[in-house]
Coordinates of C-alpha atoms in Angstrom, one line a residue:
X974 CA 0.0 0.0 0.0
X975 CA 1.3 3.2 -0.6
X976 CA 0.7 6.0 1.5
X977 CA -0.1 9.9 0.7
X978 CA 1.9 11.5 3.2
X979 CA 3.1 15.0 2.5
X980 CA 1.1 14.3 -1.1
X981 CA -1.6 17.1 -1.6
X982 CA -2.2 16.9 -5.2
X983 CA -5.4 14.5 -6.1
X984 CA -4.2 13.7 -9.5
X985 CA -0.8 12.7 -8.5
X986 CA -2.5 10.6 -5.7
X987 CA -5.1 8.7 -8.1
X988 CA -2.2 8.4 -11.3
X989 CA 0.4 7.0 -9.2
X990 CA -1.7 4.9 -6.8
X991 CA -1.5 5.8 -3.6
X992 CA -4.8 4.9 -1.2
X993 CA -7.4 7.6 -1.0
X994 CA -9.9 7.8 1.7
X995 CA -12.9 9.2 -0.8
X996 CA -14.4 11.9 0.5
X997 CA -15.6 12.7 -3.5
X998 CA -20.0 12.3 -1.7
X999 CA -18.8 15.5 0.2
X1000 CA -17.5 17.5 -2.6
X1001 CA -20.0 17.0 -4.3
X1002 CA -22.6 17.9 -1.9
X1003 CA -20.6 21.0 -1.1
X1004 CA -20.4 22.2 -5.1
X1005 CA -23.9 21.6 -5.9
X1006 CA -25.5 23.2 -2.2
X1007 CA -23.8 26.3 -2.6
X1008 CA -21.2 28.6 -3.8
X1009 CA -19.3 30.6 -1.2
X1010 CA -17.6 28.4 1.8
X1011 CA -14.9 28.8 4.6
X1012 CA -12.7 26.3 5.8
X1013 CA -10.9 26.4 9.3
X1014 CA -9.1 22.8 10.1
X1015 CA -5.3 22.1 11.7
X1016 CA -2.5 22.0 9.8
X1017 CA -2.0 18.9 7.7
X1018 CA -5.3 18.0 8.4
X1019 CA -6.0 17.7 4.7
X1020 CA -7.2 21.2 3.6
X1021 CA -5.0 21.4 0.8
X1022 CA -5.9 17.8 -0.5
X1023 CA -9.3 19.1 -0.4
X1024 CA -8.4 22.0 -2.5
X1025 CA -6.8 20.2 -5.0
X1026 CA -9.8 17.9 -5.5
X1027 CA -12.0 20.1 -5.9
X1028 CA -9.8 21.9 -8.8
X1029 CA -9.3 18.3 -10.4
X1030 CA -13.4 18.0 -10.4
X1031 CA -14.3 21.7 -11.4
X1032 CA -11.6 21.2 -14.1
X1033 CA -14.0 18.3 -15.4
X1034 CA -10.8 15.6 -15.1
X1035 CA -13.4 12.7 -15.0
X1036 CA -10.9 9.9 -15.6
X1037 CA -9.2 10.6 -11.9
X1038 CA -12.6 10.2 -10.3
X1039 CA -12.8 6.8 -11.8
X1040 CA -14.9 4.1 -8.6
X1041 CA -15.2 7.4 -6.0
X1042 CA -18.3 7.9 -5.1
X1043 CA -18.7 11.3 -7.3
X1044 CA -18.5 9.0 -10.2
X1045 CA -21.9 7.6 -9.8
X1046 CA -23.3 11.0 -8.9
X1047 CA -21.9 13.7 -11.1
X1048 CA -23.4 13.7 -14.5
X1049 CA -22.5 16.8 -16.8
X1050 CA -18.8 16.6 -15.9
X1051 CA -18.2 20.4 -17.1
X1052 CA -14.8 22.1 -17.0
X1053 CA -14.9 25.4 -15.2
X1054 CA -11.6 28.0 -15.5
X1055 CA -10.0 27.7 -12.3
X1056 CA -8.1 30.3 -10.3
X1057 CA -6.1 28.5 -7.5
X1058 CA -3.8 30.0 -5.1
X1059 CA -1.8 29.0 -2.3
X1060 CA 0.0 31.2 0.3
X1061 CA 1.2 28.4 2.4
X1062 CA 5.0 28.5 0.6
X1063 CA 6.4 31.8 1.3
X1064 CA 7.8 33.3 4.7
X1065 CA 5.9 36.9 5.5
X1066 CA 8.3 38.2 7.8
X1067 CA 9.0 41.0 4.7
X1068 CA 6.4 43.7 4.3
X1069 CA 6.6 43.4 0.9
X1070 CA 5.9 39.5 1.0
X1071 CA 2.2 39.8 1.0
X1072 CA 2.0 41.6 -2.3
X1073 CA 5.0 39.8 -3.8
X1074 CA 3.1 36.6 -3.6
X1075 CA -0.2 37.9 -5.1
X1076 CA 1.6 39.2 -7.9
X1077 CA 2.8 36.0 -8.8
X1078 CA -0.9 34.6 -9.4
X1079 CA -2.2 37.7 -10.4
X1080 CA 0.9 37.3 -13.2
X1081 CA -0.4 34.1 -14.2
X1082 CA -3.8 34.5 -14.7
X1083 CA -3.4 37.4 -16.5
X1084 CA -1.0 35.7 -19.1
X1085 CA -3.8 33.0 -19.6
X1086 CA -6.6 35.4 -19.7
X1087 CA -4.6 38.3 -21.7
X1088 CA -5.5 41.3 -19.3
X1089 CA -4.5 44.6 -20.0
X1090 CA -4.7 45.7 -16.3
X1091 CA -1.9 44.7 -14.7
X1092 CA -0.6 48.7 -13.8
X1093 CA -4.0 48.6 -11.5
X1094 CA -4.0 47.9 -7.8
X1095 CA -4.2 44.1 -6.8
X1096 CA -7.6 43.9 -6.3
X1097 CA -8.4 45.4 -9.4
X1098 CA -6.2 43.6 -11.5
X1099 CA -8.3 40.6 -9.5
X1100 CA -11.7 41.8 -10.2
X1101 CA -10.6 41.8 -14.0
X1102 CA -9.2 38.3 -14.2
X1103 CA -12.8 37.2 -12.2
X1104 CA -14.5 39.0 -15.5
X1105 CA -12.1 38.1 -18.2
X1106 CA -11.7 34.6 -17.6
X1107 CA -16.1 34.3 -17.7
X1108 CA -15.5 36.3 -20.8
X1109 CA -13.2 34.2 -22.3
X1110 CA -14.4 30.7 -21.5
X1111 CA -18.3 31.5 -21.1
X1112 CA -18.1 29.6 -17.5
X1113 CA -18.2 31.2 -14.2
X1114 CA -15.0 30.7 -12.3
X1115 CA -14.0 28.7 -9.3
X1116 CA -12.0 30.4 -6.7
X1117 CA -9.9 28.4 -4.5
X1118 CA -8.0 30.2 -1.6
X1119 CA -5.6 27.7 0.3
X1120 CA -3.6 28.8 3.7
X1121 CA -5.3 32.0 3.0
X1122 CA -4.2 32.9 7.1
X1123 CA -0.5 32.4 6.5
X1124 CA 0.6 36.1 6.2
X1125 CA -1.2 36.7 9.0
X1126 CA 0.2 34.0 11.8
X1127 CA 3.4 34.6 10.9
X1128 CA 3.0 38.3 12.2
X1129 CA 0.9 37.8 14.9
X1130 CA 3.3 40.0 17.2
X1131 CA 3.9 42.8 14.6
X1132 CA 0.9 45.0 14.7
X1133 CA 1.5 47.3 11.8
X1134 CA 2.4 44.4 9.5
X1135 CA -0.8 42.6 10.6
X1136 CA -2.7 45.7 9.9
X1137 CA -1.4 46.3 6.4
X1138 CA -1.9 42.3 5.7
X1139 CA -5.3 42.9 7.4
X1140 CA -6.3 45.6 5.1
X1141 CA -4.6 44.0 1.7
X1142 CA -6.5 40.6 2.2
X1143 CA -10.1 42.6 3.1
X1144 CA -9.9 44.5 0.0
X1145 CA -8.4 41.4 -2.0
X1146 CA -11.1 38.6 -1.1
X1147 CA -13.9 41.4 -1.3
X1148 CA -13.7 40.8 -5.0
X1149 CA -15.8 37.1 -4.5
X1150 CA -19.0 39.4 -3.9
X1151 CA -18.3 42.3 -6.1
X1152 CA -18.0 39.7 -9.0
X1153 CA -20.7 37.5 -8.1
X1154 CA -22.0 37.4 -11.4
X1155 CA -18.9 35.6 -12.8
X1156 CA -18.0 32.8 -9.8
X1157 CA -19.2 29.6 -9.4
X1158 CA -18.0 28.2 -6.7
X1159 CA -15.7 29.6 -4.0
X1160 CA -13.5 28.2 -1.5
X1161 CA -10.8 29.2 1.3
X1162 CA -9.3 27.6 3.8
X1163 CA -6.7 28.3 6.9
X1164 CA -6.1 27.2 10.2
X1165 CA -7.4 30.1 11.9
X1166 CA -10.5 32.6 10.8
X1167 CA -9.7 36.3 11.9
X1168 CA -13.1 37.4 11.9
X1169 CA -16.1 39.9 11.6
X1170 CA -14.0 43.0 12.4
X1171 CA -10.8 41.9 10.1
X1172 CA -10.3 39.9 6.6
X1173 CA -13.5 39.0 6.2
X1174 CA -15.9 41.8 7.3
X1175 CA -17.2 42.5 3.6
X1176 CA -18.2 38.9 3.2
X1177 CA -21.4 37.9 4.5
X1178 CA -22.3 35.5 1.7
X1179 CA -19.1 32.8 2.8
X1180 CA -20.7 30.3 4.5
X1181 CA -18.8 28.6 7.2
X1182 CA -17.8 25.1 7.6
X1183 CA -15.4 24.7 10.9
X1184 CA -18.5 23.6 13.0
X1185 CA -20.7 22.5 10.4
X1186 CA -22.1 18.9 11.5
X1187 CA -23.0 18.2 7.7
X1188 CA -18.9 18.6 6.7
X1189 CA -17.4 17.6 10.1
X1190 CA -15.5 14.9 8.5
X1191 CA -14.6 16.5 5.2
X1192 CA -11.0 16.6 6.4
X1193 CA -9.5 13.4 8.5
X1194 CA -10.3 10.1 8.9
X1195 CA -12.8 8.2 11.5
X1196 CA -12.8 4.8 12.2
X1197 CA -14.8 3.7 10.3
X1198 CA -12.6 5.0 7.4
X1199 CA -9.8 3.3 9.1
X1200 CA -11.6 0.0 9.3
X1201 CA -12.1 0.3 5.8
X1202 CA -9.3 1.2 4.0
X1203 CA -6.4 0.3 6.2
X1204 CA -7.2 -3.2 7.4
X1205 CA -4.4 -4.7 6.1
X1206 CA -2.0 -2.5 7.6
X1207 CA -3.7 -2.4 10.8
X1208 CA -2.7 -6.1 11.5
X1209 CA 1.3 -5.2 10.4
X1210 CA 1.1 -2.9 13.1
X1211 CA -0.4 -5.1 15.7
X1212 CA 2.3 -8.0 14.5
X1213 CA 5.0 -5.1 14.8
X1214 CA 4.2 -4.4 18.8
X1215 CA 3.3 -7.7 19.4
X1216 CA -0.5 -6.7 20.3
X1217 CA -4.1 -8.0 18.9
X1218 CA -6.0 -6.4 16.8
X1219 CA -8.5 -5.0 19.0
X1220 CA -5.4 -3.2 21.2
X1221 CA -3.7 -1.6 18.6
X1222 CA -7.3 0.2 17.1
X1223 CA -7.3 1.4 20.9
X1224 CA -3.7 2.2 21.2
X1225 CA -4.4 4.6 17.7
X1226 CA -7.6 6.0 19.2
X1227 CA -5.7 7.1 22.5
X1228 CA -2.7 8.6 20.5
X1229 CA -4.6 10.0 17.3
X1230 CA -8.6 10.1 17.6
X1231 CA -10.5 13.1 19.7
X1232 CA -11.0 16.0 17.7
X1233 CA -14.2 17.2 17.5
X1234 CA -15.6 19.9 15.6
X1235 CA -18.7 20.2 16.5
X1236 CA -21.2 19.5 19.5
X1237 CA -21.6 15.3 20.0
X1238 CA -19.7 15.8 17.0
X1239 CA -17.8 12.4 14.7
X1240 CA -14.3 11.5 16.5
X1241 CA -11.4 12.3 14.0
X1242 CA -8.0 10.9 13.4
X1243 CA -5.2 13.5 12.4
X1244 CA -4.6 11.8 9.5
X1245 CA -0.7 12.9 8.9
X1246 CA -0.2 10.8 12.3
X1247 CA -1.8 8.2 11.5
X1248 CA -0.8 7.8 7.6
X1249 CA 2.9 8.1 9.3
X1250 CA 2.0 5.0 12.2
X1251 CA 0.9 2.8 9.3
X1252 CA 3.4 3.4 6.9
X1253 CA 6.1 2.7 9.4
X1254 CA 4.6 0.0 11.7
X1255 CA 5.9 2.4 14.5
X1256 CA 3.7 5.0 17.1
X1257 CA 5.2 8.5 17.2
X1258 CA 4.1 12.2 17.6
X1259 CA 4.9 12.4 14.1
X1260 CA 1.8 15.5 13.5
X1261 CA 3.5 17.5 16.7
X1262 CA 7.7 17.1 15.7
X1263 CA 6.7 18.8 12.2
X1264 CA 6.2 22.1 13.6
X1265 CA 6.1 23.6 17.2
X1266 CA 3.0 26.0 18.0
X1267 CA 6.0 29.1 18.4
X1268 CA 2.7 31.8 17.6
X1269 CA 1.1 30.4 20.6
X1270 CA 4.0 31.0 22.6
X1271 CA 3.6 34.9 21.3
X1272 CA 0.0 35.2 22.1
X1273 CA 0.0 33.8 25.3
X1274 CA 3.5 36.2 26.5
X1275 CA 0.7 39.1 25.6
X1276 CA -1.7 37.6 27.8
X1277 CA 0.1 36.0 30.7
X1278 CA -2.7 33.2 30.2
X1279 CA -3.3 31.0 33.3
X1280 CA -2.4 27.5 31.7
X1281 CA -4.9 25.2 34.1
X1282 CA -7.8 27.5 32.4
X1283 CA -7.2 25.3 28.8
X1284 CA -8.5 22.4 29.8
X1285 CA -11.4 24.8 32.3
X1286 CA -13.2 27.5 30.1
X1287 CA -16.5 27.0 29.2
X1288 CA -16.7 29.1 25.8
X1289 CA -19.0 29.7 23.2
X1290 CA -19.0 28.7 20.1
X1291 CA -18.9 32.4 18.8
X1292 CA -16.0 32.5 20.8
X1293 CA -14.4 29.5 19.8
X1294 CA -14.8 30.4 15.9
X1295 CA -13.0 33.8 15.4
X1296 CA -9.7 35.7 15.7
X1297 CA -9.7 39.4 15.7
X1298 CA -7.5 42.4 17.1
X1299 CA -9.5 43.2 19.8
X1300 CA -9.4 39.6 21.6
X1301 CA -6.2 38.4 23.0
X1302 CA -7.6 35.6 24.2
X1303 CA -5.0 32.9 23.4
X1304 CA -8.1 30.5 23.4
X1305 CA -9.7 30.1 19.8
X1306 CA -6.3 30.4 18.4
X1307 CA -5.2 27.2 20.4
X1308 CA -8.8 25.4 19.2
X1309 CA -8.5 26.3 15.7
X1310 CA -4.7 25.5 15.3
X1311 CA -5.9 21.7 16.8
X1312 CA -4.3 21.7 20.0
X1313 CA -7.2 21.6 22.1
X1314 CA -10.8 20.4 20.8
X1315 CA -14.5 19.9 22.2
X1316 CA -15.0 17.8 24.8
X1317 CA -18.5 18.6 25.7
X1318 CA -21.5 20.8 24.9
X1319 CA -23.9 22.7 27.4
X1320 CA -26.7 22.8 25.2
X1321 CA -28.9 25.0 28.1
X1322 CA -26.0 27.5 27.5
X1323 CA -24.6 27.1 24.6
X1324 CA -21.0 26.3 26.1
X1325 CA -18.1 24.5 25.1
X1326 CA -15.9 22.4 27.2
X1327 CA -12.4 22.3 25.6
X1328 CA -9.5 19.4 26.0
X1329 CA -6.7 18.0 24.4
X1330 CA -7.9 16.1 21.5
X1331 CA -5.6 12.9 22.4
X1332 CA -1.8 11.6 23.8
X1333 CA 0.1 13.0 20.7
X1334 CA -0.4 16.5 21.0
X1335 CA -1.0 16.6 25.6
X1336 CA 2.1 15.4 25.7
X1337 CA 3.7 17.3 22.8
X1338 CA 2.5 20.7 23.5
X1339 CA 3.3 20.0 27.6
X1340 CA 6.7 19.3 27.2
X1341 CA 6.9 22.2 24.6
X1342 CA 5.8 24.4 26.6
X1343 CA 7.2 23.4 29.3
X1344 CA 11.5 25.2 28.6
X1345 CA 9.6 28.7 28.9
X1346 CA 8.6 27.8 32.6
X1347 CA 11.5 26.4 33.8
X1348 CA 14.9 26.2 33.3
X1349 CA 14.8 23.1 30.9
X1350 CA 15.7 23.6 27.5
X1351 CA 14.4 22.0 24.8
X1352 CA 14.3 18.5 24.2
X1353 CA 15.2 17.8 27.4
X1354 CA 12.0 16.9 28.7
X1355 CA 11.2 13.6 28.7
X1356 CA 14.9 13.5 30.4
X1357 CA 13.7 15.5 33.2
X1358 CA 10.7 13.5 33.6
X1359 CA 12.1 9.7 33.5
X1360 CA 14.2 10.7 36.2
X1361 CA 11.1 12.5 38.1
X1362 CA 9.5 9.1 37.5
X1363 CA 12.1 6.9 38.3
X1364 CA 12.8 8.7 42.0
X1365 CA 8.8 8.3 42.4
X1366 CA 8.8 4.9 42.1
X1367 CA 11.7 3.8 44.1
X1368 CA 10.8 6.0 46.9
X1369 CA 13.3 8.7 46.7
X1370 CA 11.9 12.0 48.1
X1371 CA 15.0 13.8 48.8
X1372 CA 15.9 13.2 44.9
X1373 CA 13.0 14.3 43.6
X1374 CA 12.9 17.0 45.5
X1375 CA 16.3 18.4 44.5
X1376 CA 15.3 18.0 40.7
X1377 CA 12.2 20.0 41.4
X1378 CA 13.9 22.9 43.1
X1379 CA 16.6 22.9 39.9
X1380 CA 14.0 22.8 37.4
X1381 CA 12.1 25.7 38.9
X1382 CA 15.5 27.7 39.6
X1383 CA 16.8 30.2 37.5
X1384 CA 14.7 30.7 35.0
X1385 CA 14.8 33.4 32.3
X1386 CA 10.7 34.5 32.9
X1387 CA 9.8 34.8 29.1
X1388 CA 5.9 34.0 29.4
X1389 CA 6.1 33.3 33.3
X1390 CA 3.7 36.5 34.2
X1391 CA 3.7 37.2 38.1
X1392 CA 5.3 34.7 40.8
X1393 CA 1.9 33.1 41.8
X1394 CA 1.0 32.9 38.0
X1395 CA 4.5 31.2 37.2
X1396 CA 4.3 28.9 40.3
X1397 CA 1.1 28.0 38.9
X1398 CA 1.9 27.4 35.1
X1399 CA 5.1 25.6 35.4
X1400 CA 3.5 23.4 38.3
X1401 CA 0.5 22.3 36.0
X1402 CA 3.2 21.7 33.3
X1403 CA 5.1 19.6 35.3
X1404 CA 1.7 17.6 37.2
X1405 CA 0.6 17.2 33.2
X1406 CA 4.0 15.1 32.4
X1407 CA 4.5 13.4 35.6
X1408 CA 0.3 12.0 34.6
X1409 CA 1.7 10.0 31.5
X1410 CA 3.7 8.0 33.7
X1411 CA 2.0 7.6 36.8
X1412 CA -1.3 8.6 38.5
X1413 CA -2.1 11.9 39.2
X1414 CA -5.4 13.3 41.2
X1415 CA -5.8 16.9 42.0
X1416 CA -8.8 17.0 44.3
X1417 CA -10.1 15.4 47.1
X1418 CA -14.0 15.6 48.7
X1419 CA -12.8 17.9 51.5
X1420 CA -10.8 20.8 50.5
X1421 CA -8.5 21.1 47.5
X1422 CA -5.3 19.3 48.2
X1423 CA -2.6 20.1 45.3
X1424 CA -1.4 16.5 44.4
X1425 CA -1.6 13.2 44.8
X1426 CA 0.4 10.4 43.1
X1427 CA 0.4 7.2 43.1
X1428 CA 3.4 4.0 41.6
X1429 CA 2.8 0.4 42.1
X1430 CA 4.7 0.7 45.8
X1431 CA 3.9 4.6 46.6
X1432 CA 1.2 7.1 47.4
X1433 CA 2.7 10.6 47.8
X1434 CA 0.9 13.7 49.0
X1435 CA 2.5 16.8 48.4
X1436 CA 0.9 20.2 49.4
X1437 CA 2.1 23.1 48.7
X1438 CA 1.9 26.8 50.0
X1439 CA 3.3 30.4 48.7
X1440 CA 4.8 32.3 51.1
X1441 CA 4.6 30.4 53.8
X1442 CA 6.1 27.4 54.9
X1443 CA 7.0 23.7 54.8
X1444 CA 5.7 22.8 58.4
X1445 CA 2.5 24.6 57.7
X1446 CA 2.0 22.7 54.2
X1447 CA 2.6 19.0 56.0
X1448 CA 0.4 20.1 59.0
X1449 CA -2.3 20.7 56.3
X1450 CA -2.2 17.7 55.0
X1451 CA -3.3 15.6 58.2
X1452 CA -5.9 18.7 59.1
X1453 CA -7.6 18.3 56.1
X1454 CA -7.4 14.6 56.0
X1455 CA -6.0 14.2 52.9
X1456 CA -4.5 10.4 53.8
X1457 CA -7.9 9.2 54.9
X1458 CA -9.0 7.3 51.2
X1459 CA -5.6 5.5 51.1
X1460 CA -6.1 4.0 54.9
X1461 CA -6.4 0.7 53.9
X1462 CA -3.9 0.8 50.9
X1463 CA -1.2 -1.7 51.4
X1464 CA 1.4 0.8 49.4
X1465 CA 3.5 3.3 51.6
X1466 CA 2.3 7.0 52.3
X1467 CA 4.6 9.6 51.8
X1468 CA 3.8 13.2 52.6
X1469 CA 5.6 16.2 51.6
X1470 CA 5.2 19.5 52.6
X1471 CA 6.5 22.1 50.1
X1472 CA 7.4 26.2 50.5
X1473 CA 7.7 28.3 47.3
X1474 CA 8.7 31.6 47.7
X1475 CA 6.7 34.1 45.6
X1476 CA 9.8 36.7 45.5
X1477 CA 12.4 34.3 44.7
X1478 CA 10.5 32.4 42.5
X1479 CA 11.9 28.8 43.9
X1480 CA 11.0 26.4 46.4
X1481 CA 12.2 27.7 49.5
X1482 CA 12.2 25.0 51.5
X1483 CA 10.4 21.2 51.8
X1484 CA 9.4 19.0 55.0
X1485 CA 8.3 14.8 54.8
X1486 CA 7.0 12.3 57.1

């Protein structure tokens, strides 16, 4: 079987063989329902594929839709001029970027169509083409927009860049309702949508598919798709870890499934992960290592967000589904990039719980984040943490404690915010990590206590205060009766009583019994 990955062109994919989860019933449903759509999914989540199979249908290339389903339902086969541009391969940093690169389609479009506008302004030389090429072919064009947010992520933390891109794009794309009269079909796509006050103020007529339960699974694959077309391959990778069948589909669903994009919505696979796991009969965070959520990092050092709040805001989906200048919010931009998804729905309310979608990206986007709280660097994560895990498990306090104060110590603050805030963000980070190894509980039916974890041969306890001290923190512990469920546990109790000092930003001092 050959497999698709980092292949976005549909007619490569159906000449040269490679599997293809059809999707063709959708597309089709999509062309002939409407004209004007948005797109917000992840990054290689399979927007692009989507785009180029569209252009390979509205071109009327019949042949490469030979047993999909659109062959069965798609009778006139008509070839419509297409105008299809992608702003995904070009680095924005430059002001002049932004126009550079729409210069190059508007180049080529007006050598096929022979416009004589080209000393104009962009989108006038694009409201031409939009006329010329109707003129010339006597069909209405398709317009297909792909990374269309590119520009503006990558200068998220340069205001007047994002203002000029702002105002460039809103006049640009305003063209798909000035020329109504000569478009078919329209599509763009992105991982984000900067909304009602931004790009796409002017255009009331796109019609928006991010959380539309008729299109949730457009882009992906479910398991059913799975079951379908990757059988096969699905027992090679239970016969490579030495698992059944039925472990392995759970071991994918755990490390791959979870998003959702809309209420009760249809679980999704990121398909780059899981195209990657099949191909090479081996589990890895293969979606996460090819590219690190740095714009993130730059909203949230704006906001000094509060990181246990991402997996505890109820939102709406108004909220959920734009990006503007006057929210900073890291939120909807987390959501929409695919690093957190909807775990429930409040229908009463209208309000969205949020989560990590699965293993792949809590653990990847923990220990990312994880060097700007402490004094870790990169990629030396899952260092820190084995040995965190390993002193857990054989009982050694004084160890673990000594790692903890040197991974807190000296840090250079870049997104830390206040002491309490910091304290609180790089102690979430660390709770998150220490959770894929061992048992972690938070909370306990009589007061709050701050953790509890458990090994085969260990319980530990550990509260903590700020300012205060060691002594007080144990004491606390057997006040509150924090030991009380683990009374008749055969495994050893270990409390710990920890100090962090809110000026010095450290733990100050530890006590255990």
């Amino acid at each position: 079987m050959k497999y698709p990955i980092g292949i976005q062109n549909f007619e490569k994919i159906r000449r040269e063989d490679y599997v293809y989860v059809d999707k063709t019933a959708l597309v089709y449903k999509l062309v002939n329902e409407g004209s004007y759509y948005f797109l917000s999914r992840p990054r290689r989540f399979g927007k692009s594929l989507l785009i180029s199979t569209l252009e390979a249908y509205l071109s009327g290339k019949r042949e490469l839709f030979k047993g999909l389903a659109i062959e069965q339902l798609e009778k006139d086969w008509r070839e419509f001029p297409v105008l299809h541009m992608d702003l995904n391969s070009r680095n924005y940093i430059n002001e002049e970027a932004l126009l550079e690169e729409l210069q190059k389609h508007l180049e080529l479009w007006e050598d096929r169509y022979g416009s004589k506008y080209r000393d104009r302004a962009i989108e006038e030389r694009f409201y031409h083409i939009v006329r010329l090429a109707y003129e010339k072919t006597g069909k209405r064009c398709v317009i297909l927009v792909d990374e269309y947010d590119k520009p503006l992520l990558q200068t998220l933390n340069n205001e007047k860049l994002q203002d000029e891109y702002r105002a460039t794009l809103k006049a640009f794309y305003s063209v798909l309702k000035t020329q109504d009269q000569y478009i078919k079909f329209a599509l763009l796509t992105g991982v984000t949508k900067f909304g009602k006050v931004s790009v796409f103020s002017d255009l009331n007529n796109l019609i928006d598919l991010s959380m539309d339960e008729r299109y949730q699974t457009i882009c992906g694959i479910t398991k059913e798709e799975i079951l379908q077309y990757f059988d096969e391959p699905l027992h090679e990778l239970a016969d490579a870890y030495h698992m059944n069948y039925e472990c392995t589909l759970a071991r994918l669903k755990t490390d791959y499934d979870g998003y959702h994009f809309v209420e009760h919505g249809v679980g999704i696979y990121n398909p780059f992960s899981l195209l990657n796991t099949l191909s090479r009969k081996k589990f890895g965070r293969y979606w996460f290592e090819t590219g690190t959520p740095s714009y993130l990092v730059d909203v949230m050092k704006q906001d000094r967000y509060p990181l246990p709040d991402l997996t505890q805001e109820q939102v709406t989906g108004d909220f959920l589904n734009s990006i503007d200048s006057m929210s900073k919010n890291p939120i909807p931009l987390i959501y929409q990039s695919g690093y957190l998804t909807i775990k429930d729905y409040d229908s009463e309310f209208g309000f969205y719980t949020l989560g990590f979608p699965n293993k792949e990206v809590e653990e990847g986007f923990t220990e990312y984040l994880l060097p700007f709280y402490t004094n870790i660097r990169q990629g030396e994560s899952a260092f820190f943490i084995g040995n965190f895990v390993r002193d857990l498990r054989m009982g050694h306090v004084d160890d673990f404690m000594l790692r903890m104060k040197t991974m807190l110590s000296d840090t250079d603050y870049k997104i830390v915010g206040d002491s309490e805030l910091y304290f609180q963000n790089a102690f979430y980070l660390i709770c998150r990590l220490l959770g894929f190894y061992t048992e972690v509980e938070r909370e306990t039916s009589n007061g709050r206590m701050d953790m509890t974890v458990k090994t085969k041969d260990y319980i530990y306890i550990f509260e903590f205060k700020l300012d205060g001290s060691a002594e007080d923190a144990l004491r606390q512990i057997d006040e509150k009766g924090y030991a009380k469920p683990f009374a008749l546990d055969q495994r050893k109790l270990i409390r710990v009583g920890i100090n962090f000092s809110l000026e010095k930003r450290c733990i100050e001092g530890y006590a255990k019994e």
